[in-house]
Short mmCIF file of C-alpha atoms in Angstrom, two decimals:
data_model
loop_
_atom_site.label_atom_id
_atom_site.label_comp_id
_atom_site.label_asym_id
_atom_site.label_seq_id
_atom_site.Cartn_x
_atom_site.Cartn_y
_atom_site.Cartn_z
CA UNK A 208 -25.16 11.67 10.75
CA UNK A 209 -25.38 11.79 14.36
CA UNK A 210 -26.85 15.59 15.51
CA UNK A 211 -24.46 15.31 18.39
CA UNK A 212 -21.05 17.20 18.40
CA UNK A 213 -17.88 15.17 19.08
CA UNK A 214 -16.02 18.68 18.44
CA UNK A 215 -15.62 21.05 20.91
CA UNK A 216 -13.40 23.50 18.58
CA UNK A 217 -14.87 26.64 19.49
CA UNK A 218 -13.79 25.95 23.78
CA UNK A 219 -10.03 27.00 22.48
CA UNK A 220 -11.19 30.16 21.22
CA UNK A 221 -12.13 30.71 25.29
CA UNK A 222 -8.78 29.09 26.26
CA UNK A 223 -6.76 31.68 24.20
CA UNK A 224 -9.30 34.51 25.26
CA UNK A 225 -8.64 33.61 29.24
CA UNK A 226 -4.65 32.93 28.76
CA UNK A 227 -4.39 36.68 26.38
CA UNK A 228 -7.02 38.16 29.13
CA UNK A 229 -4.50 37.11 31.91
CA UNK A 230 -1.21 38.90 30.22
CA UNK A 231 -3.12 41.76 29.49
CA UNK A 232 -3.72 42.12 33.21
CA UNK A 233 0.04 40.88 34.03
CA UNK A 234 1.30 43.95 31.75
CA UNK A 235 -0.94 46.74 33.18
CA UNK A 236 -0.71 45.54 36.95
CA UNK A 237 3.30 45.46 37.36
CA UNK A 238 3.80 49.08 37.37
CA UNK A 239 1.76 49.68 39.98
CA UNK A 240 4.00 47.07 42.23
CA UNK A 241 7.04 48.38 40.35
CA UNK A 242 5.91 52.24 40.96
CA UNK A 243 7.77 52.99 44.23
CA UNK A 244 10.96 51.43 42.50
CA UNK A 245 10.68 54.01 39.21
CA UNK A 246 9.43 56.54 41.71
CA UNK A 247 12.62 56.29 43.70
CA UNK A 248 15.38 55.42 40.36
CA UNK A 249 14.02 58.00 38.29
CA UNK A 250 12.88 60.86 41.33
CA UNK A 251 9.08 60.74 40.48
CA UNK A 252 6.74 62.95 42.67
CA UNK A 253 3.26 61.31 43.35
CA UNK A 254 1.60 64.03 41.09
CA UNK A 255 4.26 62.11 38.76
CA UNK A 256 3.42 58.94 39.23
CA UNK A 257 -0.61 58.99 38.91
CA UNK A 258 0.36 61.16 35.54
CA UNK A 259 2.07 57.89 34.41
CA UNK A 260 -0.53 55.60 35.32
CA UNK A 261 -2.75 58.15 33.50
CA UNK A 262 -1.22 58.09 30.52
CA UNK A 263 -1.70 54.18 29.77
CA UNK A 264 -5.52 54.99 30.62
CA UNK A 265 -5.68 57.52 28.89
CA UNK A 266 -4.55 56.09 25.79
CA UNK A 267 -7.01 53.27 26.55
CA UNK A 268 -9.78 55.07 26.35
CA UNK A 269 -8.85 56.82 23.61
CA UNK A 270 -7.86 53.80 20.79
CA UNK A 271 -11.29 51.52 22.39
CA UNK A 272 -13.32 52.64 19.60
CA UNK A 273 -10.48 52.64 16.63
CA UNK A 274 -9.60 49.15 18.09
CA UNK A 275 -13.25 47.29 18.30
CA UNK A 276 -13.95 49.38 14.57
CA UNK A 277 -11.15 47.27 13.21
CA UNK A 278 -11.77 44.40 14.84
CA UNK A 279 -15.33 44.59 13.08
CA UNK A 280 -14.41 45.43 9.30
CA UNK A 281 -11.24 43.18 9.08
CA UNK A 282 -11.71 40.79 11.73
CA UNK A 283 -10.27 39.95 15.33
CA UNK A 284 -7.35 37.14 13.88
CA UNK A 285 -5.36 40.04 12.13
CA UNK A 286 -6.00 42.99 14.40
CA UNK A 287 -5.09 40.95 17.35
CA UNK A 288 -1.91 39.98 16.30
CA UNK A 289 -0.90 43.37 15.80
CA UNK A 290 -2.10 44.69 18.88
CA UNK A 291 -0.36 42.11 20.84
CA UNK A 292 2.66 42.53 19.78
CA UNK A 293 2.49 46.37 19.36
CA UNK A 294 1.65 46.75 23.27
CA UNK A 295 4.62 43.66 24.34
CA UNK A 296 7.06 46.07 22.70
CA UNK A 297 6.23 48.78 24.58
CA UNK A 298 6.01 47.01 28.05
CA UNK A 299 9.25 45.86 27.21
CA UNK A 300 10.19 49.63 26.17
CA UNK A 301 8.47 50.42 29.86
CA UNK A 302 11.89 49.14 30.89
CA UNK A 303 14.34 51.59 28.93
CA UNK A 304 12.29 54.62 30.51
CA UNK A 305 15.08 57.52 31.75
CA UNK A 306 12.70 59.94 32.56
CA UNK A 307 9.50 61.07 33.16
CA UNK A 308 8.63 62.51 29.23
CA UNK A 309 9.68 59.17 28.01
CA UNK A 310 8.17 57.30 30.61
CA UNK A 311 4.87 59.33 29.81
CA UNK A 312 5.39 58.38 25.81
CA UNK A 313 5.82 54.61 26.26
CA UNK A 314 2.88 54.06 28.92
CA UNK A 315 0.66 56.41 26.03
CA UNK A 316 1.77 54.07 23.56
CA UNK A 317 1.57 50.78 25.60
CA UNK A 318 -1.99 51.87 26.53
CA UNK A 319 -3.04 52.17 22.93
CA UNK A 320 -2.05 48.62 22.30
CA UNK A 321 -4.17 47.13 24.74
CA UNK A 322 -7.06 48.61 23.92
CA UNK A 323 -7.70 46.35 21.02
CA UNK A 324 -7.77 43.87 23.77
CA UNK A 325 -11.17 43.01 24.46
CA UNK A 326 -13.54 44.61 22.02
CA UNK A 327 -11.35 42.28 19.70
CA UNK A 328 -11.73 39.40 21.87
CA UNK A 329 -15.98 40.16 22.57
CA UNK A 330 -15.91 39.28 18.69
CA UNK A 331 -15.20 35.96 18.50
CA UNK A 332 -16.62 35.37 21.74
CA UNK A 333 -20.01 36.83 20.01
CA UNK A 334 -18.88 34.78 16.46
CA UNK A 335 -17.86 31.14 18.06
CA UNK A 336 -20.16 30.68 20.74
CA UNK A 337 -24.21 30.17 20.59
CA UNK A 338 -26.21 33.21 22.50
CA UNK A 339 -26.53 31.15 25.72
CA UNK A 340 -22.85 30.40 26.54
CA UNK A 341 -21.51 34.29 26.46
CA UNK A 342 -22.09 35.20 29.86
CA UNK A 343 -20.52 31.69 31.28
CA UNK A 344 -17.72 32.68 28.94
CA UNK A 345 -17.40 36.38 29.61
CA UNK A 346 -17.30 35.04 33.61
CA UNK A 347 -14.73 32.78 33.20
CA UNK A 348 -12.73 35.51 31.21
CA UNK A 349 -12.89 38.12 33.38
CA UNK A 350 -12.11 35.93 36.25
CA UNK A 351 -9.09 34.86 34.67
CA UNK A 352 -8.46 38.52 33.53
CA UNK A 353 -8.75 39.48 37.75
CA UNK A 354 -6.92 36.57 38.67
CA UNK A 355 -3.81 37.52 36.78
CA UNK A 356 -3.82 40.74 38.06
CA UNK A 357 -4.35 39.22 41.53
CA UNK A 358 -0.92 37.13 41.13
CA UNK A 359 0.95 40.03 39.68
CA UNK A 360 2.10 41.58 42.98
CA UNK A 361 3.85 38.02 43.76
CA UNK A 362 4.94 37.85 40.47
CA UNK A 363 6.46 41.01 40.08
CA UNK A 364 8.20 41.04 43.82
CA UNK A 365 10.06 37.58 43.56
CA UNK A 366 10.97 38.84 39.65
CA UNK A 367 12.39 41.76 41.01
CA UNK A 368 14.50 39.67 44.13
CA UNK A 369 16.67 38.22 40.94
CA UNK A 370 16.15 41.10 38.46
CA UNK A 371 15.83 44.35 38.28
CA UNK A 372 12.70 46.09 37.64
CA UNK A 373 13.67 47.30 33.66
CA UNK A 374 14.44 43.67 33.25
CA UNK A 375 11.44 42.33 34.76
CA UNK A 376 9.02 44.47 32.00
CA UNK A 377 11.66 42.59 29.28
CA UNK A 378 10.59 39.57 30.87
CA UNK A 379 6.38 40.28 30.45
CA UNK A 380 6.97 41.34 27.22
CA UNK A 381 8.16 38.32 25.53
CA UNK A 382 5.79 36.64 26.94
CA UNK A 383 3.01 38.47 24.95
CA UNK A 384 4.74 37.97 21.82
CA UNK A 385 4.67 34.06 21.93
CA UNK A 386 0.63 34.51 22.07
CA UNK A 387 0.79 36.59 19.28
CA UNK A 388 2.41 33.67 17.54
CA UNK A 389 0.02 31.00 18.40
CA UNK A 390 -3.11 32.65 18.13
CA UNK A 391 -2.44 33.75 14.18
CA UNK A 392 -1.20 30.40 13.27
CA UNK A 393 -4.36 28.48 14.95
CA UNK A 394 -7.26 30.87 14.84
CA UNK A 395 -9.78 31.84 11.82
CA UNK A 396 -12.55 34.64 12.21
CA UNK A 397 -15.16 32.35 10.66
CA UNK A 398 -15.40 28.80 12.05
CA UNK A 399 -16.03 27.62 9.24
CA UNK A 400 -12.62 27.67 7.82
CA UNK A 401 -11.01 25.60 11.01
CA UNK A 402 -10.29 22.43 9.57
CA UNK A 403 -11.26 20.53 12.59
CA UNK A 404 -14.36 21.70 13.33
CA UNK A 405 -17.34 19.17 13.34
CA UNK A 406 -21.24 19.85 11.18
CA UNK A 407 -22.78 19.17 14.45
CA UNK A 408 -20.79 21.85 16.30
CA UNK A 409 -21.12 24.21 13.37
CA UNK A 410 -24.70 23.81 13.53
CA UNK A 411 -24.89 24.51 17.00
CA UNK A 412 -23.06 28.24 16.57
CA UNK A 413 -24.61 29.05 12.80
CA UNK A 414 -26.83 31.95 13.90
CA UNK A 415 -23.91 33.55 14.57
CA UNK A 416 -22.25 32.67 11.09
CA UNK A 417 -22.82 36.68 9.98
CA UNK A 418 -20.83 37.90 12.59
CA UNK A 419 -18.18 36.39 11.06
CA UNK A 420 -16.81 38.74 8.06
CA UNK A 421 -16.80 42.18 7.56
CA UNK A 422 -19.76 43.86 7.47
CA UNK A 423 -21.22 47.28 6.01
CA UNK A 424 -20.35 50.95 7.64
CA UNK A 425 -20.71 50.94 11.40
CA UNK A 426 -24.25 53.37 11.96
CA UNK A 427 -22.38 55.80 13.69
CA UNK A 428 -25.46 57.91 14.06
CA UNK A 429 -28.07 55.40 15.67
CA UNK A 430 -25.09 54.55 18.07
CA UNK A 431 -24.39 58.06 19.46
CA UNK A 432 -28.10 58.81 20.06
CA UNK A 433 -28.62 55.24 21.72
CA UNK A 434 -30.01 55.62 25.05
CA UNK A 435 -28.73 51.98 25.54
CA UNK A 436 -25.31 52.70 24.22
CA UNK A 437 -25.21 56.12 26.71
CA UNK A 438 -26.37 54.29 29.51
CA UNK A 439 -23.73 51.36 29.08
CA UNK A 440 -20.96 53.78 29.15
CA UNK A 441 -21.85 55.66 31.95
CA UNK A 442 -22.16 52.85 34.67
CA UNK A 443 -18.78 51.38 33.69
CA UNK A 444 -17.17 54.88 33.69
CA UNK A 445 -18.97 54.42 37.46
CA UNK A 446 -17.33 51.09 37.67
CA UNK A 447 -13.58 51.78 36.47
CA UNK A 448 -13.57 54.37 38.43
CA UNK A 449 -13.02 52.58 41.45
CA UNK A 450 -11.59 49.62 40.35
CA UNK A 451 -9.19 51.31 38.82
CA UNK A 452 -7.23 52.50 42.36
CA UNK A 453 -7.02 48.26 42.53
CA UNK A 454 -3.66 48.37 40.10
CA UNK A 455 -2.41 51.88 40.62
CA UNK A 456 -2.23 53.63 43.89
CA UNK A 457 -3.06 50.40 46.00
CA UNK A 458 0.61 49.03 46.73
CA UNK A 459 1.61 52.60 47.55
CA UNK A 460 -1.52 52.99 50.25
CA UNK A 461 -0.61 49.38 52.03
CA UNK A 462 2.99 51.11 52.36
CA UNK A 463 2.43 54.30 53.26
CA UNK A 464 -1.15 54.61 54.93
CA UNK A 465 -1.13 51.07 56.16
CA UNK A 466 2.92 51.25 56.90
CA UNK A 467 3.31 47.59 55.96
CA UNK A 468 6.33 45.98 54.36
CA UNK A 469 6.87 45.27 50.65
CA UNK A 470 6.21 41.65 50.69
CA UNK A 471 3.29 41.90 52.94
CA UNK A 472 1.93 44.96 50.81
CA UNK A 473 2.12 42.61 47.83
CA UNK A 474 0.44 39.56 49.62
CA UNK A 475 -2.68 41.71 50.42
CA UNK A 476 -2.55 43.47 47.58
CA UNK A 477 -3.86 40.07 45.72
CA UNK A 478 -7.35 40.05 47.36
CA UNK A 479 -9.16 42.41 45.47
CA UNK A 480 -7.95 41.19 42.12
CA UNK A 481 -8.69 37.78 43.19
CA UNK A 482 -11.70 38.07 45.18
CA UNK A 483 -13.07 39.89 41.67
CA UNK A 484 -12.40 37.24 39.81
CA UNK A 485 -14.23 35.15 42.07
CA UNK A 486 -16.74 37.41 41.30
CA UNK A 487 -16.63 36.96 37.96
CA UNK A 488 -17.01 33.47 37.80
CA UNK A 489 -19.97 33.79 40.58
CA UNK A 490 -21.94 36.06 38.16
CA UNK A 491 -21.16 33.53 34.91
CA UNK A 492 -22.18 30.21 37.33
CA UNK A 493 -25.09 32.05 39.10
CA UNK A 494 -27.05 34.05 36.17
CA UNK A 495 -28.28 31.07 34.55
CA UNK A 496 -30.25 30.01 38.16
CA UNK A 497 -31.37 33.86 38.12
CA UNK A 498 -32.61 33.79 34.85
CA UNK A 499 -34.43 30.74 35.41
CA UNK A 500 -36.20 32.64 38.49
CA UNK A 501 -37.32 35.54 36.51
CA UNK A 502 -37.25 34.28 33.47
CA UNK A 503 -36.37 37.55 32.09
CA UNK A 504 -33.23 38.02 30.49
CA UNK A 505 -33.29 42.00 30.85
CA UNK A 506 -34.32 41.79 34.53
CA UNK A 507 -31.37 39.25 35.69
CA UNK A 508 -28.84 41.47 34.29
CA UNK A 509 -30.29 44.47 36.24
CA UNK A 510 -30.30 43.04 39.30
CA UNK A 511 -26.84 41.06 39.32
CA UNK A 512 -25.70 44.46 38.49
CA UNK A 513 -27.58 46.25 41.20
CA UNK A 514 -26.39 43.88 43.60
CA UNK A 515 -23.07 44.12 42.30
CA UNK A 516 -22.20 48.19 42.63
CA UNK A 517 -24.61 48.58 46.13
CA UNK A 518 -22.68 45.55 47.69
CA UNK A 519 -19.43 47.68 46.30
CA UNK A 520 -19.96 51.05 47.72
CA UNK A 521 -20.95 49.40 51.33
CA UNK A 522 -17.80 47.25 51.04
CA UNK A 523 -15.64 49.67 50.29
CA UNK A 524 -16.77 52.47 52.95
CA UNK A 525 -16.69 49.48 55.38
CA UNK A 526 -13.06 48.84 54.51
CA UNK A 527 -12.56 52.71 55.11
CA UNK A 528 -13.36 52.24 59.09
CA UNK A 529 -11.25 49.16 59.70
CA UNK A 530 -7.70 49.68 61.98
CA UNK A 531 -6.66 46.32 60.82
CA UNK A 532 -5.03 46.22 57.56
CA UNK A 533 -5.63 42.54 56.67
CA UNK A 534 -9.68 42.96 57.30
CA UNK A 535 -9.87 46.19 55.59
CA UNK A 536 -7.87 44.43 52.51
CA UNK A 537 -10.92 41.61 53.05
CA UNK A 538 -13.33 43.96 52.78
CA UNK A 539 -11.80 45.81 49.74
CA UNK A 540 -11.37 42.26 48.35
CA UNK A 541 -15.38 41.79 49.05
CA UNK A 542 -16.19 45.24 47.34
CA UNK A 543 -14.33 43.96 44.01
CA UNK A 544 -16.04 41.00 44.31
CA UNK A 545 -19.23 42.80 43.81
CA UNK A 546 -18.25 44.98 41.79
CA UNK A 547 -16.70 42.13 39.28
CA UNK A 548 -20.98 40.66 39.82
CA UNK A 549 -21.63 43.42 36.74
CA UNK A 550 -18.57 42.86 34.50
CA UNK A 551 -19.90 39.77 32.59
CA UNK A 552 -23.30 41.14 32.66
CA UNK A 553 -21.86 44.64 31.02
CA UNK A 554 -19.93 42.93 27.95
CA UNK A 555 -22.83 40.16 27.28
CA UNK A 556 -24.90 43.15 26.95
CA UNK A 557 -22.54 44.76 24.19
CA UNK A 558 -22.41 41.36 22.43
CA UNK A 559 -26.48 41.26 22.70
CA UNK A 560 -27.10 44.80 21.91
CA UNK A 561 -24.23 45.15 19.45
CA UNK A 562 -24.83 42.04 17.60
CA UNK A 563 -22.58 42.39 14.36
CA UNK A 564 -21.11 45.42 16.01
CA UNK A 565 -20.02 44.14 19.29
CA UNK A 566 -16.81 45.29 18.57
CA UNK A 567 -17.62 48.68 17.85
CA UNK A 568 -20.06 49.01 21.30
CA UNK A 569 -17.93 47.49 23.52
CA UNK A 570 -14.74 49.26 22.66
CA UNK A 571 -17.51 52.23 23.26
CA UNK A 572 -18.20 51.07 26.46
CA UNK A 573 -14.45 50.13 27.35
CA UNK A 574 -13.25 53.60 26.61
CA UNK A 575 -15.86 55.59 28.68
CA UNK A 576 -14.97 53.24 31.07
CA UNK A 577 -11.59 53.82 30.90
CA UNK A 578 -11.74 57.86 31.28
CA UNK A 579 -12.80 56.97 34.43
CA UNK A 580 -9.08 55.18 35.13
CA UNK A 581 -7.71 58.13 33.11
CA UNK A 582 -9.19 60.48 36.10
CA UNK A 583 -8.96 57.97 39.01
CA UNK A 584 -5.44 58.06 39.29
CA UNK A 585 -4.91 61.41 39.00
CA UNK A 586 -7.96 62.96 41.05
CA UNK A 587 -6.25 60.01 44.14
CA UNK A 588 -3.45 62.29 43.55
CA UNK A 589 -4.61 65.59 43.97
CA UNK A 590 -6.81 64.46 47.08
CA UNK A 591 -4.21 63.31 48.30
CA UNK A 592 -1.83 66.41 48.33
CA UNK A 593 -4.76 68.62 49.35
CA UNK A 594 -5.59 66.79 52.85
CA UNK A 595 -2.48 65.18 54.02
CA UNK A 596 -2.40 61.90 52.91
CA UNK A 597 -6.18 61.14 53.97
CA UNK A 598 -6.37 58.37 52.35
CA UNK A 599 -9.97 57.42 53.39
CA UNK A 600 -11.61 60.10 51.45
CA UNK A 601 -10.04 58.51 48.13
CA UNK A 602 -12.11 55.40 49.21
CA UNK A 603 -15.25 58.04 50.15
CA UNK A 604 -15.00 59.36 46.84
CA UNK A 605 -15.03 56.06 45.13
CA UNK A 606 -17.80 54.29 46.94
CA UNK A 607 -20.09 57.33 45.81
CA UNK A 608 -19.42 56.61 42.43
CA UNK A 609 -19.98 53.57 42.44
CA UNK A 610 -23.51 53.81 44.23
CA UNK A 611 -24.14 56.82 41.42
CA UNK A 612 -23.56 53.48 38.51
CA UNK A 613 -26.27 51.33 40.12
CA UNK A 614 -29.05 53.87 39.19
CA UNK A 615 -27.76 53.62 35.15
CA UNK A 616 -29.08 49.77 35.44
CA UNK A 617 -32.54 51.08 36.61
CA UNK A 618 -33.12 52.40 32.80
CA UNK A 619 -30.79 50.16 30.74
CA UNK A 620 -32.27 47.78 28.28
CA UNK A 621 -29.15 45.60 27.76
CA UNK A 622 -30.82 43.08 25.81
CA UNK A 623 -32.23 44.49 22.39
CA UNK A 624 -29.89 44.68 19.47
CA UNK A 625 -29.08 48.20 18.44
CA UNK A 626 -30.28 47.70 15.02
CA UNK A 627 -33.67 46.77 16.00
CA UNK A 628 -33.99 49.43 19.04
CA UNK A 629 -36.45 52.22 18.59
#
């Protein structure tokens, strides 16, 4: 028997990864396009407003860990379902908001579906693929995670020119439910029971044939006191801080500190999404030639990373200084472009360092991450009302923090497996 797949079964499991990856970005980005519509229908202060966006961070952050635990003990086929279709209810629900406690309540609960999202998807990235095709893969998901969220804007301003914007979250919704669908009827936590699957491509991914099942007790206590583990969080709590003004308060500061127009808001308001995701698929395409220079797995991650959050904060305090709208947008595009150079690099370390816990870590990672969205929006806010609008110092604020993440990569080993770490 020829050594040589003719199977290339476990390339879906990236194809329904990338199309879940883009939804999830489709349902979290519309409300911040949609936001001066509630604002206005339902008479939502800006204090308001970056409460609401808080809320669906918040919630984030919160369920990460419960989400990538279950993920790990009962495995990402079931647990993904549910999630899906628990958080395309309540973007649907989004739309039957009449005030601003039930508007609170649904974005909560909508932000506690999606946080399943992709410590449940690291695990059958880390299950189906072999060790030297999960940053590629984590590149090409996150770029197509960014690049859904890029579109959204354009998406969500020609829905709303035939519907309104309560239909339009209907409309998102359902479309998260068909995935649901799909994904339970075609996928299987261990590739061994796909049907189509070939010996030569199971060979090829068999290392990773553990990773598969559940597994004993997560060790709760060599995670917490896991420099690594620490020292993952805190530079994407660093990260997601910034990014995290990229879906919330951006549309409003292209209307009211740049005084532009709703379409052109929205056209603009695609760069840094996009630009990220080209940024994304840089890192995945570019690490292996990196690697190959240093030949030092550990070494390649720190300095993509390094590269990425120092290119970031200059980016971003360059954008700060620009008159013109459409070059500061380029340079805010160029600043989540390096930024998005230490997203793949981030979550292939949770699948290294995890190993049969890559759930658990990067849900970990995901929610510290996320408090940092949980404060972004709200600390914009607040800044905001205390100097007049200045929206610059948001954007000062910001670039700090993410020069304060590159320092985290100096010390992070984000290549030894947590259950062989000293």
């Amino acid at each position: 028997m020829s050594n040589v797949s003719r199977t290339h079964v476990r390339y879906w499991v990236i194809v329904f990864a990338v199309t879940l990856a883009i939804i999830t970005y489709v349902d979290r980005v519309c409300i911040s396009q949609a936001a001066p519509l509630i604002s206005r229908d339902l008479g939502f202060s800006k204090e308001q407003m970056g409460y609401v966006f808080s809320a669906f961070v918040l919630a984030y952050a919160l369920f990460e860990i419960p989400s990538g635990y279950l993920g790990d003990r009962f495995g990402a086929r079931t647990v993904l379902m549910r999630i899906v279709v628990w958080w395309s209810f309540f973007t649907i629900a989004t739309g039957w908001a009449m005030s601003f406690a039930s508007m609170l309540v649904t974005r909560f609960m909508f932000g506690s579906g999606e946080a399943g999202c992709f410590p449940n998807l690291t695990k059958p990235l880390t299950t189906w693929l072999p060790s030297d095709e999960r940053v590629r893969a984590q590149g090409i998901l996150w770029m197509a995670a960014r690049w859904g969220g890029a579109f959204t804007p354009l998406l969500v301003v020609n829905a709303l020119k035939v519907m309104s914007w309560r239909s339009a979250f209907g409309l998102f919704g359902a479309i998260g439910l068909i995935w649901a669908v799909l994904f339970y009827f075609w996928y299987r936590d261990n590739p061994r029971d796909n049907k189509i699957i070939d010996a030569a491509e199971l060979q090829m991914i068999e290392a990773t044939q553990h990773l598969a099942s559940g597994h004993a007790a997560v060790p709760w206590r060599r995670l917490i006191h896991s420099r690594q583990v620490w020292l993952l969080c805190l530079q994407y709590f660093c990260l997601s801080y910034g990014w995290y003004f990229y879906i919330t308060w951006l549309p409003t500061y292209l209307q009211e500190g740049r005084h532009l127009s709703l379409g052109h808001s929205a056209l603009l308001s695609t760069l840094p999404l996009f630009l990220g995701g080209c940024g994304s698929f840089a890192c995945g395409l570019f690490y292996p030639i990196l690697n190959s220079w240093t030949g030092d797995v550990a070494k390649s991650r720190r300095l993509m990373a390094s590269l990425g959050f120092s290119g970031a904060t200059a980016l971003l305090l360059l954008s700060s200084t620009l008159q013109d709208a459409t070059w500061a947008m380029i340079a805010m595009g160029f600043a989540s472009f390096s930024i998005d150079l230490v997203m793949p690099g981030s979550w292939a370390a949770c699948m290294d360092v995890g190993g049969r816990y890559a759930g658990t870590v990067s849900g970990t990672m995901n929610m510290m991450g996320n408090l940092g969205g949980v404060a972004s929006p709200i600390v914009i806010a607040y800044i905001l009302k205390h100097t007049n609008n200045n929206w610059a110092i948001t954007l000062y604020v910001s670039a700090a923090i993410y020069f304060a993440g590159m320092f985290c990569w100096f010390f992070l080993d984000p290549v030894t497996p947590l259950e062989e770490a000293a």
